[in-house]
PDB file of C-alpha atoms and ligand atoms in Angstrom:
ATOM      1  CA  MET A   3      -3.208  20.778  21.651  1.00  0.00           C
ATOM      2  CA  ALA A   4      -4.774  17.374  21.008  1.00  0.00           C
ATOM      3  CA  ALA A   5      -3.867  17.626  17.327  1.00  0.00           C
ATOM      4  CA  MET A   6      -0.249  18.436  18.190  1.00  0.00           C
ATOM      5  CA  ALA A   7      -0.089  15.465  20.558  1.00  0.00           C
ATOM      6  CA  MET A   8      -1.377  13.210  17.778  1.00  0.00           C
ATOM      7  CA  GLU A   9       1.224  14.643  15.383  1.00  0.00           C
ATOM      8  CA  SER A  10       4.137  13.732  17.618  1.00  0.00           C
ATOM      9  CA  GLU A  11       2.605  10.305  18.321  1.00  0.00           C
ATOM     10  CA  LEU A  12       2.281   9.728  14.582  1.00  0.00           C
ATOM     11  CA  ARG A  13       5.913  10.774  13.989  1.00  0.00           C
ATOM     12  CA  GLU A  14       7.081   8.188  16.500  1.00  0.00           C
ATOM     13  CA  ALA A  15       4.775   5.523  14.991  1.00  0.00           C
ATOM     14  CA  VAL A  16       6.260   6.258  11.549  1.00  0.00           C
ATOM     15  CA  ARG A  17       9.774   5.884  12.947  1.00  0.00           C
ATOM     16  CA  LEU A  18       8.883   2.495  14.448  1.00  0.00           C
ATOM     17  CA  LEU A  19       7.248   1.102  11.293  1.00  0.00           C
ATOM     18  CA  ALA A  20       9.232   2.774   8.480  1.00  0.00           C
ATOM     19  CA  ASP A  21      11.640  -0.121   7.818  1.00  0.00           C
ATOM     20  CA  LYS A  22       9.193  -2.963   8.565  1.00  0.00           C
ATOM     21  CA  GLN A  23       8.313  -5.412   5.781  1.00  0.00           C
ATOM     22  CA  ALA A  24       5.748  -7.743   7.392  1.00  0.00           C
ATOM     23  CA  ILE A  25       3.366  -5.700   9.500  1.00  0.00           C
ATOM     24  CA  LEU A  26       0.489  -7.565  11.103  1.00  0.00           C
ATOM     25  CA  VAL A  27      -2.555  -5.306  10.915  1.00  0.00           C
ATOM     26  CA  PHE A  28      -5.079  -6.142  13.640  1.00  0.00           C
ATOM     27  CA  THR A  29      -8.421  -4.343  13.449  1.00  0.00           C
ATOM     28  CA  GLY A  30     -11.470  -3.916  15.642  1.00  0.00           C
ATOM     29  CA  ALA A  31     -14.739  -2.022  15.646  1.00  0.00           C
ATOM     30  CA  GLY A  32     -13.044   1.386  15.832  1.00  0.00           C
ATOM     31  CA  ILE A  33     -11.843   1.142  12.217  1.00  0.00           C
ATOM     32  CA  SER A  34     -15.466   0.911  11.054  1.00  0.00           C
ATOM     33  CA  THR A  35     -17.141   3.565  13.200  1.00  0.00           C
ATOM     34  CA  ASP A  36     -16.306   6.165  10.526  1.00  0.00           C
ATOM     35  CA  SER A  37     -18.317   3.937   8.163  1.00  0.00           C
ATOM     36  CA  GLY A  38     -21.385   4.358  10.361  1.00  0.00           C
ATOM     37  CA  ILE A  39     -21.172   1.007  12.169  1.00  0.00           C
ATOM     38  CA  PRO A  40     -21.509   1.494  15.933  1.00  0.00           C
ATOM     39  CA  ASP A  41     -18.954  -0.300  18.100  1.00  0.00           C
ATOM     40  CA  PHE A  42     -19.968  -2.754  20.792  1.00  0.00           C
ATOM     41  CA  ARG A  43     -18.105  -1.648  23.882  1.00  0.00           C
ATOM     42  CA  GLY A  44     -17.793   2.121  23.607  1.00  0.00           C
ATOM     43  CA  PRO A  45     -19.947   4.618  25.523  1.00  0.00           C
ATOM     44  CA  GLN A  46     -22.464   4.639  22.612  1.00  0.00           C
ATOM     45  CA  GLY A  47     -21.869   0.938  21.956  1.00  0.00           C
ATOM     46  CA  VAL A  48     -24.415  -1.699  21.055  1.00  0.00           C
ATOM     47  CA  TRP A  49     -24.004  -3.417  24.435  1.00  0.00           C
ATOM     48  CA  THR A  50     -25.239  -0.334  26.285  1.00  0.00           C
ATOM     49  CA  ARG A  51     -28.649  -1.026  24.670  1.00  0.00           C
ATOM     50  CA  LEU A  52     -28.662  -4.818  24.318  1.00  0.00           C
ATOM     51  CA  ASP A  53     -27.747  -7.531  26.800  1.00  0.00           C
ATOM     52  CA  PRO A  54     -24.922  -9.703  25.408  1.00  0.00           C
ATOM     53  CA  SER A  55     -26.123 -12.704  27.429  1.00  0.00           C
ATOM     54  CA  GLU A  56     -29.244 -12.750  25.240  1.00  0.00           C
ATOM     55  CA  PHE A  57     -27.115 -13.345  22.138  1.00  0.00           C
ATOM     56  CA  THR A  58     -25.589 -16.747  22.796  1.00  0.00           C
ATOM     57  CA  TYR A  59     -25.210 -19.517  20.245  1.00  0.00           C
ATOM     58  CA  GLN A  60     -27.179 -21.870  22.510  1.00  0.00           C
ATOM     59  CA  ARG A  61     -30.134 -19.489  22.569  1.00  0.00           C
ATOM     60  CA  TYR A  62     -30.012 -19.158  18.790  1.00  0.00           C
ATOM     61  CA  LEU A  63     -30.242 -22.939  18.398  1.00  0.00           C
ATOM     62  CA  ALA A  64     -32.969 -23.411  20.983  1.00  0.00           C
ATOM     63  CA  ASP A  65     -35.350 -20.501  20.437  1.00  0.00           C
ATOM     64  CA  PRO A  66     -37.155 -19.949  17.084  1.00  0.00           C
ATOM     65  CA  GLU A  67     -38.629 -16.681  18.381  1.00  0.00           C
ATOM     66  CA  HIS A  68     -35.105 -15.423  19.060  1.00  0.00           C
ATOM     67  CA  ARG A  69     -34.065 -16.392  15.512  1.00  0.00           C
ATOM     68  CA  ARG A  70     -37.016 -14.461  14.052  1.00  0.00           C
ATOM     69  CA  ARG A  71     -35.917 -11.409  16.011  1.00  0.00           C
ATOM     70  CA  ARG A  72     -32.316 -11.846  14.830  1.00  0.00           C
ATOM     71  CA  TRP A  73     -33.357 -11.993  11.163  1.00  0.00           C
ATOM     72  CA  GLN A  74     -35.389  -8.814  11.635  1.00  0.00           C
ATOM     73  CA  MET A  75     -32.337  -7.172  13.241  1.00  0.00           C
ATOM     74  CA  ALA A  76     -30.230  -8.318  10.286  1.00  0.00           C
ATOM     75  CA  LEU A  77     -32.645  -6.560   7.922  1.00  0.00           C
ATOM     76  CA  ASP A  78     -32.028  -3.310   9.834  1.00  0.00           C
ATOM     77  CA  SER A  79     -28.273  -3.789  10.296  1.00  0.00           C
ATOM     78  CA  PRO A  80     -26.113  -0.736   9.468  1.00  0.00           C
ATOM     79  CA  ILE A  81     -23.558  -3.168   8.012  1.00  0.00           C
ATOM     80  CA  ARG A  82     -25.735  -3.709   4.936  1.00  0.00           C
ATOM     81  CA  ASP A  83     -25.246  -0.159   3.604  1.00  0.00           C
ATOM     82  CA  ALA A  84     -21.821   0.575   5.075  1.00  0.00           C
ATOM     83  CA  ALA A  85     -18.965   1.586   2.765  1.00  0.00           C
ATOM     84  CA  PRO A  86     -15.238   1.474   3.528  1.00  0.00           C
ATOM     85  CA  ASN A  87     -13.636   4.649   4.917  1.00  0.00           C
ATOM     86  CA  PRO A  88     -10.093   6.069   4.425  1.00  0.00           C
ATOM     87  CA  ALA A  89      -8.702   3.789   7.165  1.00  0.00           C
ATOM     88  CA  HIS A  90      -9.773   0.667   5.240  1.00  0.00           C
ATOM     89  CA  VAL A  91      -8.232   2.152   2.095  1.00  0.00           C
ATOM     90  CA  ALA A  92      -4.978   2.852   3.985  1.00  0.00           C
ATOM     91  CA  VAL A  93      -4.743  -0.844   4.921  1.00  0.00           C
ATOM     92  CA  VAL A  94      -5.065  -1.709   1.215  1.00  0.00           C
ATOM     93  CA  ASP A  95      -2.277   0.776   0.440  1.00  0.00           C
ATOM     94  CA  LEU A  96      -0.040  -0.876   3.032  1.00  0.00           C
ATOM     95  CA  TRP A  97      -0.675  -4.259   1.389  1.00  0.00           C
ATOM     96  CA  LYS A  98      -0.014  -2.854  -2.112  1.00  0.00           C
ATOM     97  CA  ALA A  99       3.309  -1.488  -0.868  1.00  0.00           C
ATOM     98  CA  GLY A 100       4.282  -5.043   0.120  1.00  0.00           C
ATOM     99  CA  LYS A 101       4.723  -4.155   3.779  1.00  0.00           C
ATOM    100  CA  MET A 102       1.874  -6.155   5.286  1.00  0.00           C
ATOM    101  CA  ALA A 103       2.069  -9.719   6.624  1.00  0.00           C
ATOM    102  CA  GLY A 104      -1.719  -9.877   6.655  1.00  0.00           C
ATOM    103  CA  CYS A 105      -4.798  -8.368   8.223  1.00  0.00           C
ATOM    104  CA  VAL A 106      -6.541 -10.064  11.143  1.00  0.00           C
ATOM    105  CA  THR A 107      -9.898  -8.507  11.922  1.00  0.00           C
ATOM    106  CA  GLN A 108     -12.415  -8.891  14.733  1.00  0.00           C
ATOM    107  CA  ASN A 109     -14.980  -7.193  12.500  1.00  0.00           C
ATOM    108  CA  ILE A 110     -17.753  -9.016  10.691  1.00  0.00           C
ATOM    109  CA  ASP A 111     -18.573  -6.193   8.262  1.00  0.00           C
ATOM    110  CA  GLY A 112     -16.459  -7.249   5.267  1.00  0.00           C
ATOM    111  CA  LEU A 113     -15.217  -3.677   4.757  1.00  0.00           C
ATOM    112  CA  HIS A 114     -11.542  -4.628   4.322  1.00  0.00           C
ATOM    113  CA  GLN A 115     -12.489  -6.661   1.245  1.00  0.00           C
ATOM    114  CA  ALA A 116     -14.950  -3.985   0.104  1.00  0.00           C
ATOM    115  CA  ALA A 117     -12.005  -1.540   0.142  1.00  0.00           C
ATOM    116  CA  GLY A 118     -10.022  -3.845  -2.151  1.00  0.00           C
ATOM    117  CA  LEU A 119      -8.062  -6.177   0.132  1.00  0.00           C
ATOM    118  CA  PRO A 120      -8.132  -9.693  -1.384  1.00  0.00           C
ATOM    119  CA  ASP A 121      -9.926 -12.364   0.681  1.00  0.00           C
ATOM    120  CA  GLN A 122      -6.703 -14.300   1.205  1.00  0.00           C
ATOM    121  CA  GLU A 123      -5.094 -11.274   2.939  1.00  0.00           C
ATOM    122  CA  VAL A 124      -7.889 -11.010   5.534  1.00  0.00           C
ATOM    123  CA  VAL A 125      -8.504 -13.340   8.469  1.00  0.00           C
ATOM    124  CA  GLU A 126     -11.960 -12.816   9.968  1.00  0.00           C
ATOM    125  CA  VAL A 127     -11.616 -14.418  13.406  1.00  0.00           C
ATOM    126  CA  HIS A 128     -15.203 -13.576  14.356  1.00  0.00           C
ATOM    127  CA  GLY A 129     -16.627 -14.628  10.995  1.00  0.00           C
ATOM    128  CA  THR A 130     -18.591 -12.475   8.568  1.00  0.00           C
ATOM    129  CA  ALA A 131     -22.085 -11.017   8.417  1.00  0.00           C
ATOM    130  CA  ARG A 132     -21.883 -11.034   4.612  1.00  0.00           C
ATOM    131  CA  ARG A 133     -22.513 -14.795   4.447  1.00  0.00           C
ATOM    132  CA  VAL A 134     -25.097 -17.154   5.889  1.00  0.00           C
ATOM    133  CA  ALA A 135     -24.349 -20.814   6.585  1.00  0.00           C
ATOM    134  CA  CYS A 136     -26.489 -23.874   7.316  1.00  0.00           C
ATOM    135  CA  LEU A 137     -25.657 -25.259  10.758  1.00  0.00           C
ATOM    136  CA  GLY A 138     -26.608 -28.738   9.517  1.00  0.00           C
ATOM    137  CA  CYS A 139     -24.773 -29.248   6.219  1.00  0.00           C
ATOM    138  CA  SER A 140     -22.548 -26.111   5.999  1.00  0.00           C
ATOM    139  CA  ALA A 141     -24.092 -24.948   2.707  1.00  0.00           C
ATOM    140  CA  GLY A 142     -23.675 -21.184   2.343  1.00  0.00           C
ATOM    141  CA  TRP A 143     -25.198 -18.148   0.662  1.00  0.00           C
ATOM    142  CA  PRO A 144     -24.628 -14.399   0.479  1.00  0.00           C
ATOM    143  CA  THR A 145     -26.590 -12.855   3.353  1.00  0.00           C
ATOM    144  CA  GLU A 146     -28.563 -10.665   0.969  1.00  0.00           C
ATOM    145  CA  GLU A 147     -30.054 -13.771  -0.704  1.00  0.00           C
ATOM    146  CA  VAL A 148     -31.338 -15.107   2.598  1.00  0.00           C
ATOM    147  CA  LEU A 149     -32.611 -11.689   3.699  1.00  0.00           C
ATOM    148  CA  GLU A 150     -34.600 -11.616   0.462  1.00  0.00           C
ATOM    149  CA  ARG A 151     -36.392 -14.770   1.673  1.00  0.00           C
ATOM    150  CA  VAL A 152     -36.993 -13.165   5.091  1.00  0.00           C
ATOM    151  CA  ARG A 153     -38.453 -10.100   3.434  1.00  0.00           C
ATOM    152  CA  ALA A 154     -40.691 -12.363   1.325  1.00  0.00           C
ATOM    153  CA  GLY A 155     -42.200 -13.847   4.472  1.00  0.00           C
ATOM    154  CA  GLU A 156     -39.938 -16.673   5.712  1.00  0.00           C
ATOM    155  CA  ASP A 157     -39.349 -15.279   9.186  1.00  0.00           C
ATOM    156  CA  ASP A 158     -37.044 -18.179  10.236  1.00  0.00           C
ATOM    157  CA  PRO A 159     -35.660 -19.497   6.926  1.00  0.00           C
ATOM    158  CA  VAL A 160     -34.311 -23.060   6.826  1.00  0.00           C
ATOM    159  CA  CYS A 161     -31.786 -24.788   4.581  1.00  0.00           C
ATOM    160  CA  PRO A 162     -33.318 -25.867   1.240  1.00  0.00           C
ATOM    161  CA  HIS A 163     -31.007 -28.923   1.151  1.00  0.00           C
ATOM    162  CA  CYS A 164     -31.321 -30.409   4.646  1.00  0.00           C
ATOM    163  CA  GLY A 165     -33.907 -28.340   6.546  1.00  0.00           C
ATOM    164  CA  GLY A 166     -31.221 -27.163   8.985  1.00  0.00           C
ATOM    165  CA  ILE A 167     -31.103 -23.886  10.914  1.00  0.00           C
ATOM    166  CA  LEU A 168     -29.509 -20.964   9.053  1.00  0.00           C
ATOM    167  CA  LYS A 169     -27.268 -18.418  10.760  1.00  0.00           C
ATOM    168  CA  THR A 170     -25.013 -15.601   9.590  1.00  0.00           C
ATOM    169  CA  ALA A 171     -21.425 -16.851   9.420  1.00  0.00           C
ATOM    170  CA  THR A 172     -20.444 -14.873  12.524  1.00  0.00           C
ATOM    171  CA  ILE A 173     -19.085 -16.262  15.775  1.00  0.00           C
ATOM    172  CA  SER A 174     -21.611 -15.797  18.575  1.00  0.00           C
ATOM    173  CA  PHE A 175     -20.978 -15.851  22.307  1.00  0.00           C
ATOM    174  CA  GLY A 176     -20.671 -19.489  23.334  1.00  0.00           C
ATOM    175  CA  GLN A 177     -19.635 -20.596  19.837  1.00  0.00           C
ATOM    176  CA  MET A 178     -16.253 -22.154  19.010  1.00  0.00           C
ATOM    177  CA  MET A 179     -13.682 -19.888  17.375  1.00  0.00           C
ATOM    178  CA  PRO A 180     -13.104 -20.898  13.727  1.00  0.00           C
ATOM    179  CA  GLU A 181     -10.116 -23.239  13.850  1.00  0.00           C
ATOM    180  CA  ALA A 182      -8.700 -22.597  10.381  1.00  0.00           C
ATOM    181  CA  ALA A 183      -8.953 -18.805  10.783  1.00  0.00           C
ATOM    182  CA  MET A 184      -7.261 -18.897  14.182  1.00  0.00           C
ATOM    183  CA  ALA A 185      -4.447 -21.061  12.782  1.00  0.00           C
ATOM    184  CA  ARG A 186      -3.903 -18.607   9.902  1.00  0.00           C
ATOM    185  CA  ALA A 187      -3.944 -15.671  12.316  1.00  0.00           C
ATOM    186  CA  TYR A 188      -1.307 -17.249  14.569  1.00  0.00           C
ATOM    187  CA  ASP A 189       0.807 -18.075  11.515  1.00  0.00           C
ATOM    188  CA  LEU A 190       0.759 -14.373  10.554  1.00  0.00           C
ATOM    189  CA  ALA A 191       1.572 -13.372  14.132  1.00  0.00           C
ATOM    190  CA  GLY A 192       4.558 -15.709  14.014  1.00  0.00           C
ATOM    191  CA  ARG A 193       5.943 -14.071  10.856  1.00  0.00           C
ATOM    192  CA  ALA A 194       5.189 -10.417  11.636  1.00  0.00           C
ATOM    193  CA  ASP A 195       8.012  -7.941  12.254  1.00  0.00           C
ATOM    194  CA  ALA A 196       5.616  -5.369  13.759  1.00  0.00           C
ATOM    195  CA  VAL A 197       1.996  -5.107  14.854  1.00  0.00           C
ATOM    196  CA  LEU A 198      -0.312  -2.244  13.934  1.00  0.00           C
ATOM    197  CA  SER A 199      -3.503  -2.516  16.000  1.00  0.00           C
ATOM    198  CA  VAL A 200      -6.289  -0.257  14.742  1.00  0.00           C
ATOM    199  CA  GLY A 201      -9.591   0.477  16.449  1.00  0.00           C
ATOM    200  CA  SER A 202      -9.426  -2.419  18.872  1.00  0.00           C
ATOM    201  CA  THR A 203      -9.566  -2.076  22.650  1.00  0.00           C
ATOM    202  CA  LEU A 204      -7.545  -5.340  22.741  1.00  0.00           C
ATOM    203  CA  SER A 205      -9.915  -6.563  25.433  1.00  0.00           C
ATOM    204  CA  VAL A 206     -11.764  -9.388  23.656  1.00  0.00           C
ATOM    205  CA  TYR A 207     -10.165 -12.809  23.951  1.00  0.00           C
ATOM    206  CA  PRO A 208      -9.053 -15.089  22.447  1.00  0.00           C
ATOM    207  CA  ALA A 209      -8.780 -12.657  19.476  1.00  0.00           C
ATOM    208  CA  ALA A 210      -6.504 -10.240  21.365  1.00  0.00           C
ATOM    209  CA  PHE A 211      -4.017 -13.040  22.037  1.00  0.00           C
ATOM    210  CA  ILE A 212      -3.071 -12.929  18.335  1.00  0.00           C
ATOM    211  CA  PRO A 213      -1.338  -9.510  18.274  1.00  0.00           C
ATOM    212  CA  LEU A 214      -0.001 -10.125  21.783  1.00  0.00           C
ATOM    213  CA  GLU A 215       1.644 -13.328  20.548  1.00  0.00           C
ATOM    214  CA  ALA A 216       3.719 -11.292  18.073  1.00  0.00           C
ATOM    215  CA  VAL A 217       4.461  -8.639  20.670  1.00  0.00           C
ATOM    216  CA  GLY A 218       5.655 -11.376  23.024  1.00  0.00           C
ATOM    217  CA  ARG A 219       8.440 -12.113  20.520  1.00  0.00           C
ATOM    218  CA  GLY A 220       9.650  -8.548  20.950  1.00  0.00           C
ATOM    219  CA  VAL A 221       8.296  -6.883  17.805  1.00  0.00           C
ATOM    220  CA  PRO A 222       7.018  -3.319  18.179  1.00  0.00           C
ATOM    221  CA  LEU A 223       3.308  -2.697  18.779  1.00  0.00           C
ATOM    222  CA  VAL A 224       1.741   0.497  17.436  1.00  0.00           C
ATOM    223  CA  ILE A 225      -1.826   1.129  18.596  1.00  0.00           C
ATOM    224  CA  VAL A 226      -4.171   3.517  16.805  1.00  0.00           C
ATOM    225  CA  ASN A 227      -7.351   3.921  18.817  1.00  0.00           C
ATOM    226  CA  ARG A 228      -9.589   6.655  20.118  1.00  0.00           C
ATOM    227  CA  GLY A 229      -9.535   6.220  23.891  1.00  0.00           C
ATOM    228  CA  PRO A 230      -7.692   3.747  26.100  1.00  0.00           C
ATOM    229  CA  THR A 231      -7.072   0.085  25.288  1.00  0.00           C
ATOM    230  CA  GLU A 232      -6.270  -2.771  27.619  1.00  0.00           C
ATOM    231  CA  HIS A 233      -2.673  -2.879  26.336  1.00  0.00           C
ATOM    232  CA  ASP A 234      -1.585   0.768  26.088  1.00  0.00           C
ATOM    233  CA  HIS A 235       1.136  -0.105  28.632  1.00  0.00           C
ATOM    234  CA  THR A 236       2.510  -2.761  26.224  1.00  0.00           C
ATOM    235  CA  ALA A 237       2.531  -0.498  23.163  1.00  0.00           C
ATOM    236  CA  SER A 238       5.747   0.905  21.705  1.00  0.00           C
ATOM    237  CA  MET A 239       3.578   3.851  20.612  1.00  0.00           C
ATOM    238  CA  LYS A 240      -0.067   4.700  21.109  1.00  0.00           C
ATOM    239  CA  VAL A 241      -1.720   7.120  18.688  1.00  0.00           C
ATOM    240  CA  ASP A 242      -4.893   8.398  20.316  1.00  0.00           C
ATOM    241  CA  GLY A 243      -7.220   9.353  17.494  1.00  0.00           C
ATOM    242  CA  SER A 244      -9.738   8.132  14.962  1.00  0.00           C
ATOM    243  CA  ALA A 245      -8.527   5.496  12.529  1.00  0.00           C
ATOM    244  CA  GLY A 246      -9.996   7.404   9.577  1.00  0.00           C
ATOM    245  CA  GLN A 247      -7.791  10.394  10.382  1.00  0.00           C
ATOM    246  CA  ALA A 248      -4.624   8.813  11.703  1.00  0.00           C
ATOM    247  CA  LEU A 249      -4.142   5.742   9.519  1.00  0.00           C
ATOM    248  CA  PRO A 250      -3.972   7.418   6.075  1.00  0.00           C
ATOM    249  CA  HIS A 251      -1.221   9.755   7.394  1.00  0.00           C
ATOM    250  CA  LEU A 252       0.686   6.911   8.994  1.00  0.00           C
ATOM    251  CA  VAL A 253       0.544   4.644   5.949  1.00  0.00           C
ATOM    252  CA  ALA A 254       1.381   7.445   3.502  1.00  0.00           C
ATOM    253  CA  ALA A 255       4.498   8.214   5.542  1.00  0.00           C
ATOM    254  CA  ILE A 256       5.837   4.645   5.539  1.00  0.00           C
ATOM    255  CA  THR A 257       4.993   3.541   1.964  1.00  0.00           C
TER     256      THR A 257
HETATM  257 ZN1  LIG B  19     -28.248 -27.646   5.215  1.00  0.00          ZN
END
């Protein structure tokens, strides 16, 4: 029964997107759960075990003990070993077919690029866990290089150039959104002729304003997500299912 419901939802999603040439793909944690990365807000989500108020930017700056704990958590992060799944590959296929305006992601796992999407096609509005930056001089390194130093005994590594605090290039609670990335994302939203939102509950702002901006111009919104989102009522079609199952079918049918 559920499978049949998803089939008819997919048929309608295909009808809505078939003739579109500039689809804005907007992705959230749900596209990466099939890659073994737990989401934040679901019933098994990270925030059921950890208190988000402990993870502010201000705390990171002020508390060396907190930073030590964060580097240890980074060593254990499931992101380090995660590989792209068929949903990430489907996004690459959509791009190759010339039907994608761009991909805006809330994810910090770098799996769109790992699947083969060029950097310039991906806007990471919450930053990336694959890079570390100095908060003093903005020098940067691949995260693995810095984790190597942590493993070798530097439990709160500092910048070799200026002595500044190092932090993964992700956007923490209480931290400014990256201006250039947000501007690129809104530019894509302004050019899109449809929005395909995958694995996002569309409940985290300001990121969720980006797809909604395009939808506000009257372009269709197709949502692929397991479970409800905050904007199901706005969607032209909602496909309730896992991204890894639904997206390859959807993209194959429109490319
Ligand atoms: Zn520095």
